[in-house]
């Protein structure tokens, strides 16, 4: 047992496997997913940056999303892969804080950006005549900057708060990366209630974004049903369904992580859900966005 956090110099992350064969399998599996995410997001970033026809608000936001996905998966996977490869579980105290900060930063920014992207689709479909004025290049840069800035502030708040707690329940983190709920489990004083309060505030804000996205899509689908041409409908669905898919996957898994009742404390469930919201979206988002999108396919 550790007396307080100052004496903890490192944390132990959850190991995926205990036998050497399974550790190596985990390493190769994660390496495959990581390379797929690097390739997919790298392709999208390069294509959007190089093709002038894609210099529109929708693709500008998609470019930001790809950067976030690259950052997000680079925050969690490499350390877990290295641990499996070298058969170790440790992560230093400072690395853990950095990992938690970047993960919180990128996840919060992704929420903001998905909200902005829903607004972009809403204006494009429900108010096409005002699109140029409502989403000019300056407005787009301001919205993206707001998403990044709010994500940054959120992460600073949570990281400072979480790592100021006294930790006395050992140093084993029940997850393959440093995540707020898992660090809170190690704290021993009632001080952690303050961080829970901040988490609840963040979840409420995220829920507000979610409601905004849902309302935007209800409006979009009502507008789509009024479009008479089959081709017009198809074009709308091909730009909206991918975004909706990404949002649903991301929201359902991250909400489950931060809101699940303590009675569901199975490591396996937490692990599967964490993989679903931290590893799967960055790897599949490029696929989801490029499969239905003819302009992007042509550009690639």
Short mmCIF file of C-alpha atoms in Angstrom, two decimals:
data_model
loop_
_atom_site.label_atom_id
_atom_site.label_comp_id
_atom_site.label_asym_id
_atom_site.label_seq_id
_atom_site.Cartn_x
_atom_site.Cartn_y
_atom_site.Cartn_z
CA UNK A 1 0.00 0.00 0.00
CA UNK A 2 1.20 3.47 -0.90
CA UNK A 3 0.78 6.30 1.58
CA UNK A 4 0.24 9.10 -0.94
CA UNK A 5 0.73 10.06 -4.56
CA UNK A 6 4.10 11.74 -4.01
CA UNK A 7 5.65 8.34 -3.33
CA UNK A 8 4.25 6.84 -6.55
CA UNK A 9 6.89 7.11 -9.22
CA UNK A 10 5.10 4.87 -11.70
CA UNK A 11 1.78 3.20 -12.42
CA UNK A 12 1.12 -0.33 -13.63
CA UNK A 13 -1.13 -0.56 -16.67
CA UNK A 14 -3.49 -3.45 -17.32
CA UNK A 15 -1.77 -6.22 -19.28
CA UNK A 16 -3.81 -7.68 -22.13
CA UNK A 17 -2.29 -11.12 -21.73
CA UNK A 18 -0.03 -13.12 -19.45
CA UNK A 19 1.44 -15.67 -21.86
CA UNK A 20 4.18 -14.65 -24.29
CA UNK A 21 2.25 -15.85 -27.37
CA UNK A 22 -0.81 -13.78 -26.48
CA UNK A 23 1.34 -10.75 -25.67
CA UNK A 24 2.92 -10.94 -29.10
CA UNK A 25 -0.48 -11.48 -30.69
CA UNK A 26 -1.72 -8.33 -28.91
CA UNK A 27 1.36 -6.44 -30.13
CA UNK A 28 0.86 -7.45 -33.77
CA UNK A 29 -2.89 -6.84 -33.62
CA UNK A 30 -2.45 -3.33 -32.19
CA UNK A 31 0.38 -2.64 -34.63
CA UNK A 32 -1.93 -3.55 -37.52
CA UNK A 33 -4.70 -1.28 -36.21
CA UNK A 34 -2.20 1.52 -35.55
CA UNK A 35 -0.71 1.34 -39.05
CA UNK A 36 -4.20 1.25 -40.58
CA UNK A 37 -5.13 4.39 -38.62
CA UNK A 38 -1.88 6.14 -39.63
CA UNK A 39 -2.38 5.22 -43.26
CA UNK A 40 -6.10 6.08 -43.42
CA UNK A 41 -5.88 9.39 -41.59
CA UNK A 42 -2.60 10.27 -43.30
CA UNK A 43 -4.23 9.70 -46.70
CA UNK A 44 -7.20 11.90 -45.79
CA UNK A 45 -4.97 14.70 -44.46
CA UNK A 46 -2.71 14.62 -47.53
CA UNK A 47 -5.60 14.42 -49.99
CA UNK A 48 -7.54 17.31 -48.45
CA UNK A 49 -4.42 19.46 -48.11
CA UNK A 50 -3.32 18.86 -51.71
CA UNK A 51 -6.62 18.93 -53.60
CA UNK A 52 -8.00 22.45 -54.08
CA UNK A 53 -11.49 21.13 -54.83
CA UNK A 54 -11.64 19.85 -51.25
CA UNK A 55 -10.92 23.23 -49.67
CA UNK A 56 -14.48 23.54 -48.36
CA UNK A 57 -15.78 23.74 -44.76
CA UNK A 58 -16.84 20.08 -44.65
CA UNK A 59 -13.37 18.84 -45.63
CA UNK A 60 -11.61 21.41 -43.46
CA UNK A 61 -13.39 19.93 -40.42
CA UNK A 62 -12.67 16.41 -41.64
CA UNK A 63 -8.99 17.35 -41.85
CA UNK A 64 -9.12 18.47 -38.20
CA UNK A 65 -10.89 15.23 -37.25
CA UNK A 66 -8.15 13.17 -38.89
CA UNK A 67 -5.47 15.06 -36.96
CA UNK A 68 -7.36 14.40 -33.71
CA UNK A 69 -7.75 10.71 -34.53
CA UNK A 70 -4.03 10.40 -35.26
CA UNK A 71 -3.19 12.11 -31.97
CA UNK A 72 -5.71 10.08 -30.02
CA UNK A 73 -4.51 6.69 -31.16
CA UNK A 74 -0.84 7.75 -30.82
CA UNK A 75 -1.52 8.66 -27.17
CA UNK A 76 -2.73 5.22 -26.13
CA UNK A 77 -1.54 2.46 -28.46
CA UNK A 78 2.28 2.78 -28.74
CA UNK A 79 2.82 2.53 -24.97
CA UNK A 80 0.53 -0.50 -24.70
CA UNK A 81 2.29 -2.14 -27.67
CA UNK A 82 5.74 -1.48 -26.18
CA UNK A 83 4.64 -2.96 -22.84
CA UNK A 84 3.38 -6.13 -24.54
CA UNK A 85 6.54 -6.42 -26.58
CA UNK A 86 8.90 -5.97 -23.60
CA UNK A 87 6.63 -7.90 -21.21
CA UNK A 88 6.24 -5.00 -18.78
CA UNK A 89 3.31 -3.06 -17.33
CA UNK A 90 4.83 0.13 -16.00
CA UNK A 91 4.34 3.74 -17.11
CA UNK A 92 6.08 6.59 -15.29
CA UNK A 93 4.05 9.05 -13.20
CA UNK A 94 4.76 11.93 -15.61
CA UNK A 95 4.03 9.82 -18.73
CA UNK A 96 0.74 8.80 -17.16
CA UNK A 97 -0.18 12.45 -16.54
CA UNK A 98 0.82 13.39 -20.10
CA UNK A 99 -1.19 10.46 -21.52
CA UNK A 100 -4.25 11.39 -19.48
CA UNK A 101 -3.93 15.06 -20.50
CA UNK A 102 -3.61 14.39 -24.25
CA UNK A 103 -6.35 11.80 -24.23
CA UNK A 104 -8.78 14.14 -22.42
CA UNK A 105 -7.71 17.02 -24.70
CA UNK A 106 -8.26 15.10 -27.95
CA UNK A 107 -11.49 13.37 -26.89
CA UNK A 108 -13.05 16.69 -25.77
CA UNK A 109 -11.90 18.40 -28.97
CA UNK A 110 -13.39 15.56 -31.02
CA UNK A 111 -16.75 16.15 -29.34
CA UNK A 112 -16.62 19.84 -30.17
CA UNK A 113 -15.62 19.12 -33.74
CA UNK A 114 -18.34 16.50 -34.31
CA UNK A 115 -20.84 19.11 -33.09
CA UNK A 116 -19.47 21.72 -35.49
CA UNK A 117 -19.59 19.16 -38.33
CA UNK A 118 -23.27 18.49 -37.58
CA UNK A 119 -23.92 22.25 -37.77
CA UNK A 120 -22.04 22.39 -41.09
CA UNK A 121 -24.24 19.62 -42.58
CA UNK A 122 -27.37 21.26 -41.15
CA UNK A 123 -26.63 24.63 -42.78
CA UNK A 124 -25.56 22.99 -46.06
CA UNK A 125 -28.82 21.05 -46.35
CA UNK A 126 -31.45 23.16 -44.58
CA UNK A 127 -30.14 26.66 -45.46
CA UNK A 128 -28.04 26.19 -48.61
CA UNK A 129 -28.44 29.82 -49.68
CA UNK A 130 -26.86 31.09 -46.46
CA UNK A 131 -24.07 28.52 -46.47
CA UNK A 132 -21.43 30.85 -47.86
CA UNK A 133 -22.17 33.59 -45.33
CA UNK A 134 -22.66 31.36 -42.24
CA UNK A 135 -19.66 29.14 -42.95
CA UNK A 136 -17.09 31.42 -44.53
CA UNK A 137 -13.42 30.53 -44.07
CA UNK A 138 -13.04 32.79 -41.02
CA UNK A 139 -16.13 31.34 -39.33
CA UNK A 140 -14.79 27.82 -39.95
CA UNK A 141 -11.39 28.63 -38.48
CA UNK A 142 -13.07 30.24 -35.45
CA UNK A 143 -15.31 27.20 -34.87
CA UNK A 144 -12.44 24.74 -35.17
CA UNK A 145 -10.30 26.92 -32.88
CA UNK A 146 -13.14 27.00 -30.33
CA UNK A 147 -13.31 23.18 -30.37
CA UNK A 148 -9.53 22.87 -29.84
CA UNK A 149 -9.45 25.57 -27.14
CA UNK A 150 -12.36 24.13 -25.16
CA UNK A 151 -10.78 20.66 -25.37
CA UNK A 152 -7.51 22.09 -24.08
CA UNK A 153 -9.14 23.89 -21.13
CA UNK A 154 -11.17 20.80 -20.25
CA UNK A 155 -8.02 18.64 -20.27
CA UNK A 156 -6.01 21.10 -18.14
CA UNK A 157 -8.83 21.19 -15.58
CA UNK A 158 -9.25 17.41 -15.36
CA UNK A 159 -5.54 16.55 -15.38
CA UNK A 160 -4.65 19.09 -12.70
CA UNK A 161 -7.59 17.96 -10.61
CA UNK A 162 -7.05 14.21 -10.98
CA UNK A 163 -3.32 14.36 -10.25
CA UNK A 164 -3.74 16.59 -7.22
CA UNK A 165 -5.63 13.81 -5.43
CA UNK A 166 -3.86 11.74 -2.78
CA UNK A 167 -3.59 8.16 -4.06
CA UNK A 168 -3.43 5.35 -1.54
CA UNK A 169 -4.91 2.29 -3.21
CA UNK A 170 -1.69 1.12 -4.83
CA UNK A 171 -0.63 2.05 -8.34
CA UNK A 172 -2.29 -0.54 -10.58
CA UNK A 173 -4.45 1.19 -13.22
CA UNK A 174 -7.25 -1.09 -14.37
CA UNK A 175 -6.94 -0.05 -18.02
CA UNK A 176 -4.38 -0.23 -20.85
CA UNK A 177 -3.84 3.54 -20.70
CA UNK A 178 -4.18 6.24 -18.02
CA UNK A 179 -7.84 7.17 -17.89
CA UNK A 180 -9.57 9.46 -15.36
CA UNK A 181 -12.08 6.95 -13.89
CA UNK A 182 -9.27 4.44 -13.29
CA UNK A 183 -6.98 6.94 -11.54
CA UNK A 184 -9.93 8.04 -9.36
CA UNK A 185 -10.30 4.46 -8.14
CA UNK A 186 -6.83 4.75 -6.59
CA UNK A 187 -7.62 7.89 -4.62
CA UNK A 188 -8.49 7.50 -0.96
CA UNK A 189 -9.88 10.79 0.31
CA UNK A 190 -13.25 12.42 -0.35
CA UNK A 191 -11.33 14.86 -2.55
CA UNK A 192 -12.16 12.66 -5.52
CA UNK A 193 -15.78 13.84 -5.26
CA UNK A 194 -14.62 17.18 -6.64
CA UNK A 195 -13.25 15.50 -9.76
CA UNK A 196 -16.48 13.47 -10.06
CA UNK A 197 -18.35 16.79 -9.95
CA UNK A 198 -16.15 18.14 -12.77
CA UNK A 199 -16.69 14.93 -14.74
CA UNK A 200 -20.46 15.29 -14.34
CA UNK A 201 -20.23 18.87 -15.63
CA UNK A 202 -18.19 17.69 -18.62
CA UNK A 203 -20.61 14.86 -19.32
CA UNK A 204 -23.53 17.33 -19.20
CA UNK A 205 -21.73 19.60 -21.69
CA UNK A 206 -21.03 16.58 -23.90
CA UNK A 207 -24.68 15.60 -23.61
CA UNK A 208 -25.62 19.15 -24.69
CA UNK A 209 -23.45 18.69 -27.79
CA UNK A 210 -25.12 15.34 -28.40
CA UNK A 211 -28.62 16.87 -28.19
CA UNK A 212 -27.51 19.62 -30.62
CA UNK A 213 -26.26 16.95 -33.06
CA UNK A 214 -29.51 14.96 -32.79
CA UNK A 215 -31.67 18.06 -33.35
CA UNK A 216 -29.53 19.03 -36.37
CA UNK A 217 -30.02 15.58 -37.86
CA UNK A 218 -33.77 15.53 -37.24
CA UNK A 219 -33.95 18.80 -39.24
CA UNK A 220 -31.66 17.37 -41.93
CA UNK A 221 -33.74 14.21 -42.36
CA UNK A 222 -36.97 16.22 -42.50
CA UNK A 223 -35.41 18.34 -45.26
CA UNK A 224 -34.17 15.22 -47.08
CA UNK A 225 -37.64 13.67 -47.15
CA UNK A 226 -38.84 16.77 -49.01
CA UNK A 227 -36.18 16.33 -51.72
CA UNK A 228 -37.94 14.78 -54.69
CA UNK A 229 -34.94 13.58 -56.71
CA UNK A 230 -33.40 10.23 -55.88
CA UNK A 231 -29.92 11.56 -56.73
CA UNK A 232 -30.29 14.54 -54.39
CA UNK A 233 -31.29 12.26 -51.53
CA UNK A 234 -28.39 9.94 -52.18
CA UNK A 235 -25.92 12.85 -52.10
CA UNK A 236 -27.26 14.04 -48.73
CA UNK A 237 -27.19 10.56 -47.20
CA UNK A 238 -23.65 9.94 -48.45
CA UNK A 239 -22.35 13.00 -46.59
CA UNK A 240 -24.53 12.63 -43.47
CA UNK A 241 -24.68 8.94 -42.67
CA UNK A 242 -20.90 8.57 -42.20
CA UNK A 243 -20.90 11.46 -39.73
CA UNK A 244 -23.89 10.03 -37.88
CA UNK A 245 -22.20 6.60 -37.67
CA UNK A 246 -19.01 8.11 -36.25
CA UNK A 247 -20.98 10.15 -33.69
CA UNK A 248 -23.08 7.18 -32.52
CA UNK A 249 -20.07 4.90 -32.00
CA UNK A 250 -18.09 7.60 -30.22
CA UNK A 251 -20.89 8.88 -27.99
CA UNK A 252 -22.30 5.51 -26.89
CA UNK A 253 -18.94 4.04 -25.86
CA UNK A 254 -17.51 7.14 -24.15
CA UNK A 255 -20.74 7.81 -22.24
CA UNK A 256 -20.74 4.21 -21.06
CA UNK A 257 -17.17 4.57 -19.74
CA UNK A 258 -17.89 7.66 -17.67
CA UNK A 259 -21.46 6.88 -16.59
CA UNK A 260 -21.50 3.13 -16.02
CA UNK A 261 -22.64 2.04 -12.55
CA UNK A 262 -19.86 0.85 -10.20
CA UNK A 263 -21.55 -2.56 -10.04
CA UNK A 264 -20.31 -3.15 -13.61
CA UNK A 265 -16.68 -3.10 -12.64
CA UNK A 266 -15.52 -6.02 -14.76
CA UNK A 267 -12.09 -5.32 -16.22
CA UNK A 268 -13.08 -7.06 -19.42
CA UNK A 269 -16.09 -4.79 -20.05
CA UNK A 270 -14.06 -1.64 -19.29
CA UNK A 271 -11.33 -2.89 -21.56
CA UNK A 272 -13.62 -3.71 -24.49
CA UNK A 273 -15.40 -0.36 -24.17
CA UNK A 274 -12.10 1.54 -23.94
CA UNK A 275 -10.88 -0.16 -27.12
CA UNK A 276 -14.20 0.74 -28.76
CA UNK A 277 -13.95 4.44 -28.04
CA UNK A 278 -10.19 5.05 -28.08
CA UNK A 279 -8.89 2.63 -30.72
CA UNK A 280 -11.72 1.76 -33.11
CA UNK A 281 -12.91 5.27 -34.17
CA UNK A 282 -9.46 6.56 -35.26
CA UNK A 283 -8.94 3.39 -37.28
CA UNK A 284 -12.39 3.21 -38.90
CA UNK A 285 -13.29 6.92 -39.30
CA UNK A 286 -11.22 7.28 -42.50
CA UNK A 287 -12.98 4.20 -43.91
CA UNK A 288 -16.44 5.41 -42.91
CA UNK A 289 -15.82 8.84 -44.43
CA UNK A 290 -14.19 7.74 -47.64
CA UNK A 291 -16.41 4.76 -48.49
CA UNK A 292 -19.60 6.72 -49.14
CA UNK A 293 -17.89 9.89 -50.32
CA UNK A 294 -17.33 10.03 -54.07
CA UNK A 295 -15.47 13.39 -54.06
CA UNK A 296 -12.95 12.10 -51.54
CA UNK A 297 -12.54 8.79 -53.40
CA UNK A 298 -11.88 10.60 -56.67
CA UNK A 299 -9.37 12.91 -54.99
CA UNK A 300 -7.50 10.01 -53.36
#
